[in-house]
Tab-separated table of C-alpha atoms and ligand atoms in Angstrom:
chain	number	residue	atom	x	y	z
A	656	MET	CA	120.245	79.670	91.674
A	657	ARG	CA	121.261	78.265	95.086
A	658	VAL	CA	121.337	80.506	98.125
A	659	LEU	CA	122.289	79.943	101.757
A	660	GLY	CA	120.093	81.811	104.259
A	661	LEU	CA	121.137	82.594	107.813
A	662	GLU	CA	118.717	83.674	110.556
A	663	THR	CA	119.732	84.708	114.111
A	664	SER	CA	117.379	87.605	114.897
A	665	CYS	CA	115.910	86.212	118.119
A	666	ASP	CA	116.038	82.795	119.757
A	667	GLU	CA	116.447	80.463	116.781
A	668	THR	CA	119.740	79.798	115.009
A	669	ALA	CA	118.660	78.720	111.548
A	670	ALA	CA	120.288	78.053	108.191
A	671	ALA	CA	118.949	76.647	104.948
A	672	VAL	CA	119.904	76.240	101.323
A	673	ILE	CA	117.215	76.899	98.764
A	674	GLU	CA	117.143	76.349	95.042
A	675	ILE	CA	115.164	78.898	93.092
A	676	ASP	CA	114.204	79.633	89.537
A	677	ALA	CA	113.652	83.366	89.826
A	678	ALA	CA	112.948	83.858	86.130
A	679	ASP	CA	109.207	84.207	86.816
A	680	THR	CA	109.414	87.250	89.087
A	681	GLU	CA	105.686	87.026	89.951
A	682	ARG	CA	105.728	83.440	91.129
A	683	PRO	CA	109.302	82.178	91.416
A	684	ARG	CA	109.637	78.432	91.843
A	685	ALA	CA	111.644	77.629	94.956
A	686	ARG	CA	112.320	74.630	97.172
A	687	ALA	CA	114.403	74.096	100.278
A	688	LEU	CA	117.330	71.680	99.832
A	689	SER	CA	117.917	71.828	103.591
A	690	ASP	CA	116.386	73.607	106.554
A	691	VAL	CA	118.158	73.405	109.928
A	692	VAL	CA	116.776	75.126	113.031
A	693	HIS	CA	118.359	75.103	116.460
A	694	THR	CA	115.960	76.578	119.001
A	695	GLN	CA	117.142	78.198	122.236
A	696	THR	CA	113.933	77.430	124.139
A	697	GLU	CA	115.857	75.534	126.841
A	698	VAL	CA	118.321	78.403	127.341
A	699	HIS	CA	115.570	80.945	128.061
A	700	ALA	CA	112.813	78.779	129.568
A	701	ARG	CA	113.813	79.231	133.215
A	702	PHE	CA	113.824	83.029	132.788
A	703	GLY	CA	110.325	83.036	131.286
A	704	GLY	CA	111.459	85.011	128.227
A	705	VAL	CA	114.371	85.657	125.876
A	706	VAL	CA	117.520	86.968	127.630
A	707	PRO	CA	119.342	88.920	124.882
A	708	GLU	CA	122.865	88.297	126.205
A	709	LEU	CA	122.276	84.553	126.438
A	710	ALA	CA	120.717	84.565	122.962
A	711	SER	CA	123.847	86.167	121.431
A	712	ARG	CA	126.159	83.716	123.182
A	713	ASP	CA	124.170	80.693	122.099
A	714	HIS	CA	124.049	81.946	118.482
A	715	LEU	CA	127.855	82.291	118.622
A	716	GLN	CA	128.213	78.673	119.655
A	717	ARG	CA	125.618	77.267	117.279
A	718	ALA	CA	125.793	79.307	114.093
A	719	LEU	CA	128.742	77.551	112.435
A	720	PRO	CA	127.579	73.985	113.194
A	721	VAL	CA	124.069	74.888	111.954
A	722	VAL	CA	125.484	76.299	108.693
A	723	ASP	CA	127.671	73.189	108.262
A	724	GLN	CA	124.651	70.962	108.771
A	725	ALA	CA	122.572	72.969	106.269
A	726	LEU	CA	125.297	72.669	103.623
A	727	GLN	CA	125.753	68.955	104.295
A	728	GLN	CA	122.026	68.200	104.168
A	729	ALA	CA	121.760	70.072	100.873
A	730	GLN	CA	124.851	68.201	99.632
A	731	VAL	CA	126.563	71.400	98.562
A	732	THR	CA	129.681	73.343	99.515
A	733	LEU	CA	130.105	77.120	99.603
A	734	ALA	CA	131.553	76.875	96.086
A	735	ASP	CA	128.182	75.595	94.761
A	736	LEU	CA	126.270	78.642	96.043
A	737	ASP	CA	125.190	81.734	94.110
A	738	GLY	CA	124.841	83.878	97.194
A	739	ILE	CA	124.644	84.197	100.968
A	740	ALA	CA	121.658	85.896	102.597
A	741	VAL	CA	121.343	87.000	106.190
A	742	THR	CA	118.727	88.685	108.390
A	743	CYS	CA	119.873	92.255	109.217
A	744	GLY	CA	116.794	93.184	111.245
A	745	PRO	CA	114.455	93.701	112.944
A	746	GLY	CA	115.469	91.780	116.044
A	747	LEU	CA	117.910	91.737	118.961
A	748	VAL	CA	121.044	93.635	117.979
A	749	GLY	CA	123.537	91.246	119.573
A	750	ALA	CA	121.791	88.216	118.100
A	751	LEU	CA	121.573	89.773	114.624
A	752	LEU	CA	125.255	90.729	114.690
A	753	VAL	CA	126.311	87.092	115.059
A	754	GLY	CA	124.507	86.143	111.838
A	755	VAL	CA	125.665	89.233	109.955
A	756	GLN	CA	129.330	88.738	110.908
A	757	LEU	CA	129.235	85.063	110.008
A	758	ALA	CA	127.549	85.745	106.653
A	759	LYS	CA	130.178	88.389	105.877
A	760	SER	CA	132.993	85.981	106.753
A	761	LEU	CA	131.495	83.243	104.563
A	762	ALA	CA	131.025	85.686	101.669
A	763	LEU	CA	134.578	86.980	102.016
A	764	ALA	CA	136.066	83.486	102.228
A	765	SER	CA	134.053	82.127	99.281
A	766	GLY	CA	133.895	85.218	97.083
A	767	LYS	CA	130.104	84.738	96.809
A	768	PRO	CA	127.670	87.681	96.736
A	769	LEU	CA	126.246	88.787	100.097
A	770	VAL	CA	122.757	90.174	100.631
A	771	GLY	CA	121.004	91.475	103.746
A	772	THR	CA	117.300	90.775	104.211
A	773	ASN	CA	114.447	91.891	106.419
A	774	HIS	CA	113.077	89.270	108.832
A	775	LEU	CA	109.479	90.382	108.169
A	776	GLU	CA	109.931	90.051	104.420
A	777	GLY	CA	111.197	86.542	105.102
A	778	HIS	CA	107.982	85.687	106.976
A	779	LEU	CA	105.804	87.261	104.253
A	780	LEU	CA	107.505	85.319	101.452
A	781	ALA	CA	107.750	81.954	103.273
A	782	ALA	CA	104.452	80.940	101.646
A	783	LEU	CA	106.248	80.936	98.269
A	784	LEU	CA	108.009	77.765	99.413
A	785	SER	CA	104.636	75.970	99.668
A	786	ASP	CA	103.006	73.976	96.866
A	787	ASP	CA	100.161	76.498	96.905
A	788	ALA	CA	102.468	79.513	96.382
A	789	PRO	CA	100.605	82.869	96.260
A	790	ALA	CA	101.248	85.232	93.371
A	791	PRO	CA	101.131	88.945	94.266
A	792	PRO	CA	99.126	91.016	94.812
A	793	PHE	CA	98.134	89.601	98.184
A	794	LEU	CA	97.455	90.710	101.735
A	795	GLY	CA	100.006	89.499	104.282
A	796	LEU	CA	99.298	89.196	107.991
A	797	VAL	CA	102.563	88.783	109.916
A	798	VAL	CA	101.850	87.481	113.419
A	799	SER	CA	104.923	86.676	115.468
A	800	GLY	CA	106.446	87.192	118.893
A	801	GLY	CA	107.599	90.705	118.015
A	802	HIS	CA	105.197	91.809	115.265
A	803	THR	CA	101.542	91.917	114.309
A	804	SER	CA	101.181	93.761	111.019
A	805	LEU	CA	99.106	93.790	107.859
A	806	TYR	CA	100.922	94.419	104.573
A	807	GLU	CA	99.645	94.896	101.079
A	808	VAL	CA	102.131	93.003	98.894
A	809	ALA	CA	101.664	94.595	95.466
A	810	ALA	CA	104.699	92.743	94.081
A	811	ILE	CA	107.685	90.951	95.548
A	812	GLY	CA	109.748	93.778	97.021
A	813	SER	CA	106.803	96.202	97.277
A	814	TYR	CA	105.167	96.269	100.708
A	815	LYS	CA	102.666	98.772	102.093
A	816	LEU	CA	101.939	98.707	105.820
A	817	LEU	CA	98.146	98.890	106.335
A	818	GLY	CA	97.982	98.391	110.088
A	819	SER	CA	99.887	97.003	113.045
A	820	THR	CA	99.627	96.485	116.764
A	821	LEU	CA	99.495	99.582	118.938
A	822	ASP	CA	100.907	97.691	121.941
A	823	ASP	CA	101.732	93.988	122.329
A	824	ALA	CA	102.343	91.666	119.399
A	825	ALA	CA	99.956	88.696	119.262
A	826	GLY	CA	102.737	86.214	120.113
A	827	GLU	CA	103.849	88.427	122.986
A	828	ALA	CA	100.268	88.397	124.323
A	829	PHE	CA	100.180	84.585	124.081
A	830	ASP	CA	103.517	84.328	125.905
A	831	LYS	CA	102.627	86.869	128.629
A	832	VAL	CA	99.240	85.271	129.316
A	833	ALA	CA	100.885	81.831	129.399
A	834	LYS	CA	103.344	83.155	132.004
A	835	LEU	CA	100.433	84.511	134.090
A	836	LEU	CA	98.934	81.022	133.970
A	837	GLY	CA	102.190	79.359	135.035
A	838	LEU	CA	102.796	77.706	131.642
A	839	PRO	CA	106.325	77.212	130.252
A	840	TYR	CA	107.992	79.653	127.827
A	841	PRO	CA	107.261	80.177	124.973
A	842	GLY	CA	103.642	79.833	125.926
A	843	GLY	CA	101.775	80.117	122.613
A	844	VAL	CA	102.011	76.454	121.800
A	845	HIS	CA	100.917	75.443	125.355
A	846	ILE	CA	97.843	77.679	125.243
A	847	ASP	CA	97.044	76.215	121.819
A	848	ARG	CA	97.251	72.667	123.235
A	849	LEU	CA	95.134	73.326	126.365
A	850	ALA	CA	92.572	75.353	124.408
A	851	ARG	CA	91.717	72.336	122.248
A	852	THR	CA	89.595	70.909	125.060
A	853	GLY	CA	88.439	74.277	126.426
A	854	ASP	CA	85.240	76.266	125.901
A	855	PRO	CA	85.992	79.443	123.901
A	856	LYS	CA	82.732	80.983	125.148
A	857	ALA	CA	83.495	80.466	128.853
A	858	HIS	CA	84.750	84.073	129.216
A	859	ALA	CA	83.746	87.072	127.096
A	860	PHE	CA	87.162	88.744	126.761
A	861	PRO	CA	87.567	92.093	124.928
A	862	ARG	CA	88.530	92.155	121.224
A	863	GLY	CA	90.944	95.092	121.310
A	864	LEU	CA	89.857	98.022	119.178
A	865	ALA	CA	87.108	96.118	117.379
A	866	ARG	CA	84.169	98.167	118.594
A	867	ARG	CA	85.748	101.555	119.094
A	868	LYS	CA	87.362	101.995	115.702
A	869	ARG	CA	85.633	99.826	113.192
A	870	ASP	CA	87.410	101.065	110.103
A	871	GLN	CA	90.962	101.027	111.228
A	872	LEU	CA	93.289	98.110	110.637
A	873	ASP	CA	95.434	98.360	113.758
A	874	PHE	CA	95.461	95.819	116.584
A	875	SER	CA	95.621	96.046	120.370
A	876	PHE	CA	96.136	93.156	122.763
A	877	SER	CA	97.095	94.863	126.029
A	878	GLY	CA	93.454	95.224	127.173
A	879	LEU	CA	92.884	91.522	126.618
A	880	LYS	CA	96.036	90.670	128.568
A	881	THR	CA	94.859	92.918	131.429
A	882	ALA	CA	91.425	91.261	131.413
A	883	VAL	CA	93.066	87.850	131.880
A	884	ARG	CA	95.318	89.243	134.613
A	885	VAL	CA	92.365	90.762	136.486
A	886	HIS	CA	90.512	87.447	136.217
A	887	VAL	CA	93.520	85.582	137.647
A	888	GLU	CA	93.946	88.171	140.454
A	889	GLU	CA	90.290	87.766	141.432
A	890	HIS	CA	89.926	84.013	141.058
A	891	GLY	CA	93.483	82.635	141.227
A	892	VAL	CA	95.226	80.587	138.531
A	893	PRO	CA	92.668	78.005	137.372
A	894	THR	CA	93.478	74.319	136.980
A	895	GLY	CA	91.994	71.433	134.982
A	896	GLN	CA	89.004	72.235	132.771
A	897	ALA	CA	88.809	75.837	134.036
A	898	LEU	CA	92.387	76.422	132.801
A	899	ASN	CA	91.527	74.970	129.398
A	900	ASP	CA	88.420	77.205	129.229
A	901	LEU	CA	90.462	80.306	130.067
A	902	CYS	CA	93.064	79.424	127.408
A	903	ALA	CA	90.349	78.773	124.810
A	904	SER	CA	88.551	82.055	125.581
A	905	PHE	CA	91.759	84.094	125.420
A	906	GLN	CA	92.849	82.378	122.209
A	907	GLU	CA	89.420	82.949	120.646
A	908	ALA	CA	89.645	86.689	121.372
A	909	VAL	CA	93.090	86.937	119.704
A	910	CYS	CA	92.095	84.842	116.675
A	911	ASP	CA	88.779	86.691	116.275
A	912	ALA	CA	90.553	90.084	116.249
A	913	LEU	CA	93.259	88.906	113.828
A	914	THR	CA	90.963	87.245	111.312
A	915	ALA	CA	88.289	89.981	111.425
A	916	ARG	CA	90.873	92.682	110.616
A	917	ALA	CA	92.578	90.588	107.931
A	918	VAL	CA	89.322	89.850	106.118
A	919	ARG	CA	88.234	93.505	106.394
A	920	ALA	CA	91.605	94.690	105.041
A	921	ALA	CA	91.459	92.222	102.134
A	922	ARG	CA	87.992	93.485	101.233
A	923	ALA	CA	88.965	97.160	101.555
A	924	ALA	CA	92.106	96.734	99.421
A	925	ARG	CA	90.235	94.420	96.990
A	926	LEU	CA	92.785	91.661	97.434
A	927	GLU	CA	91.672	88.111	96.695
A	928	ARG	CA	94.527	86.336	98.458
A	929	LEU	CA	95.532	86.365	102.120
A	930	VAL	CA	98.799	84.976	103.497
A	931	ILE	CA	99.069	84.447	107.258
A	932	CYS	CA	102.629	83.943	108.464
A	933	GLY	CA	104.930	84.216	111.486
A	934	GLY	CA	105.064	82.001	114.576
A	935	VAL	CA	101.445	82.603	115.684
A	936	ALA	CA	100.259	81.352	112.274
A	937	ALA	CA	101.118	77.916	113.709
A	938	ASN	CA	98.110	78.312	116.048
A	939	SER	CA	95.482	75.693	115.277
A	940	ARG	CA	92.468	77.915	116.074
A	941	LEU	CA	93.840	80.812	114.023
A	942	ARG	CA	94.253	78.421	111.100
A	943	SER	CA	90.727	76.993	111.331
A	944	LEU	CA	89.002	80.346	111.955
A	945	ALA	CA	90.899	81.987	109.075
A	946	GLN	CA	89.865	79.113	106.808
A	947	GLU	CA	86.206	79.517	107.840
A	948	ARG	CA	86.134	83.291	107.387
A	949	CYS	CA	88.078	83.344	104.142
A	950	ALA	CA	85.825	80.652	102.673
A	951	ALA	CA	82.755	82.705	103.656
A	952	ASP	CA	84.229	85.827	102.025
A	953	GLY	CA	85.614	84.176	98.872
A	954	ILE	CA	89.229	84.934	99.847
A	955	HIS	CA	91.947	82.439	98.867
A	956	LEU	CA	93.878	81.697	102.065
A	957	HIS	CA	97.549	80.660	102.007
A	958	LEU	CA	98.799	79.118	105.240
A	959	PRO	CA	102.408	77.945	105.088
A	960	ALA	CA	103.242	74.647	106.842
A	961	VAL	CA	103.931	75.168	110.547
A	962	LYS	CA	107.725	74.844	110.158
A	963	LEU	CA	107.667	77.662	107.596
A	964	CYS	CA	105.624	79.867	109.985
A	965	THR	CA	108.099	79.857	112.894
A	966	ASP	CA	111.578	81.334	112.386
A	967	ASN	CA	113.624	79.419	109.813
A	968	GLY	CA	116.506	79.879	107.407
A	969	ALA	CA	114.604	78.932	104.253
A	970	MET	CA	112.467	82.094	104.334
A	971	ILE	CA	115.636	84.221	104.644
A	972	ALA	CA	117.381	82.345	101.832
A	973	LEU	CA	114.283	82.916	99.677
A	974	SER	CA	113.889	86.637	100.342
A	975	GLY	CA	117.669	87.031	99.872
A	976	ALA	CA	117.633	85.096	96.592
A	977	LEU	CA	114.846	87.324	95.254
A	978	ARG	CA	116.836	90.409	96.257
A	979	LEU	CA	119.935	89.005	94.527
A	980	ALA	CA	117.807	88.327	91.444
A	981	ARG	CA	116.788	92.018	91.506
A	982	GLY	CA	120.478	92.957	91.530
A	983	GLN	CA	120.841	93.820	95.223
A	984	ARG	CA	124.234	93.182	96.821
A	985	ALA	CA	125.561	94.099	100.267
A	986	SER	CA	129.069	95.340	100.923
A	987	MET	CA	131.325	94.375	103.805
A	988	ASP	CA	129.855	97.413	105.617
A	989	LEU	CA	126.615	95.468	106.143
A	990	THR	CA	125.512	95.662	109.763
A	991	ALA	CA	122.609	94.766	112.023
A	992	ASP	CA	119.655	97.164	112.259
A	993	PRO	CA	117.456	96.118	115.221
A	994	GLY	CA	114.656	98.528	114.201
A	995	LEU	CA	114.719	97.785	110.452
A	996	ARG	CA	111.344	98.582	108.868
A	997	LEU	CA	109.640	97.004	105.907
B	2143	KG4	O1	107.962	84.102	114.169
B	2143	KG4	P1	108.441	83.546	115.452
B	2143	KG4	O2	108.983	82.128	115.452
B	2143	KG4	O3	109.542	84.466	116.079
B	2143	KG4	C1	109.452	85.869	115.990
B	2143	KG4	O4	109.843	86.416	114.934
B	2143	KG4	O5	108.940	86.451	116.971
B	2143	KG4	O6	107.217	83.651	116.489
B	2143	KG4	C2	107.334	83.252	117.822
B	2143	KG4	C3	105.989	83.458	118.500
B	2143	KG4	C4	106.045	83.212	120.013
B	2143	KG4	O7	105.395	84.288	120.663
B	2143	KG4	C5	105.264	81.913	120.181
B	2143	KG4	O8	104.601	81.799	121.426
B	2143	KG4	C6	104.266	82.013	119.047
B	2143	KG4	O9	105.020	82.534	117.972
B	2143	KG4	N1	103.702	80.710	118.693
B	2143	KG4	C7	102.398	80.394	118.871
B	2143	KG4	C8	102.242	79.043	118.464
B	2143	KG4	N2	103.467	78.585	118.048
B	2143	KG4	C9	104.346	79.634	118.191
B	2143	KG4	N3	101.375	81.132	119.327
B	2143	KG4	C10	100.165	80.531	119.392
B	2143	KG4	N4	99.948	79.246	119.035
B	2143	KG4	C11	100.935	78.459	118.566
B	2143	KG4	N5	100.710	77.206	118.200
B	2144	ZN	ZN1	109.961	85.681	113.212
């Protein structure tokens, strides 16, 4: 089965064609035949964050060329496809609508089945495109710019929310702290780079709810963000080694909170496998700390390659293909749902 996936929920216009043997519903074998991502970083950088109106307009300009490129790279035409999948939510409504309308047009023109998918499901299932694909049940930690949530994945299509952030998402915290420090948008990757030569013990930043509510599986990053802001207000924006130390200490606090909760949740739910996904899963310290802690606790960790962690079309094609295999189809009434839950 070959499926085209289209993703326009935020600031990446992405399309991919995947080939999947969905016969084994537990561990379907899938590979990307193409994976094209156009990022809008340059469009939003000077505003220090995503401007929804500009995002929609850029998706409008880029979506068709990106789809064309994905089909060409995969050496297929619309006629060779078994379905067209598109992200319906969650995300920015105007941005989502561009993808949904284009997917509907392609489905109508080609007569191929259309299916709407959830962006978070896409992130959770991206690991299935890796060589080390996890079979459910597993625990999924989605850490992105808009979400920080723990899901128990009992089976593909069956997701139970165990905990999520009470305020900022982890990626949002990275980006806001980066802005405070005068780093370019999106800041996560810049903090990651500077932190490599910083001392994570230079500042003892708070770990969210860690001490107050030991048993719960929610997250909180606003206190940490405030602690960095107060530090900067008192001492000014650091430079050189002091900047690297601040980045490393902030990053350590985020990664400590994320990995501690994930390992605790895996133990509590008796799950032997943990998948960490979403843009923040590209963070080098999160990857190494998760590896350390999972090894110590006997948990099998699945970390998709970095390009599968950040927004991409392959994860949407995959979650759409699995929905098609379960018999789901969308009608021409399909629309964007910015608050879509999983
Ligand atoms: O999943 P994603 O590409 O888009 C959303 O669905 O939000 O995640 C984007 C987020 C941004 O906040 C970005 O700063 C963060 O992922 N990010 C990182 C790294 N690479 C991307 N955060 C920390 N370290 C990184 N290396
Ligand atoms: Zn995402």
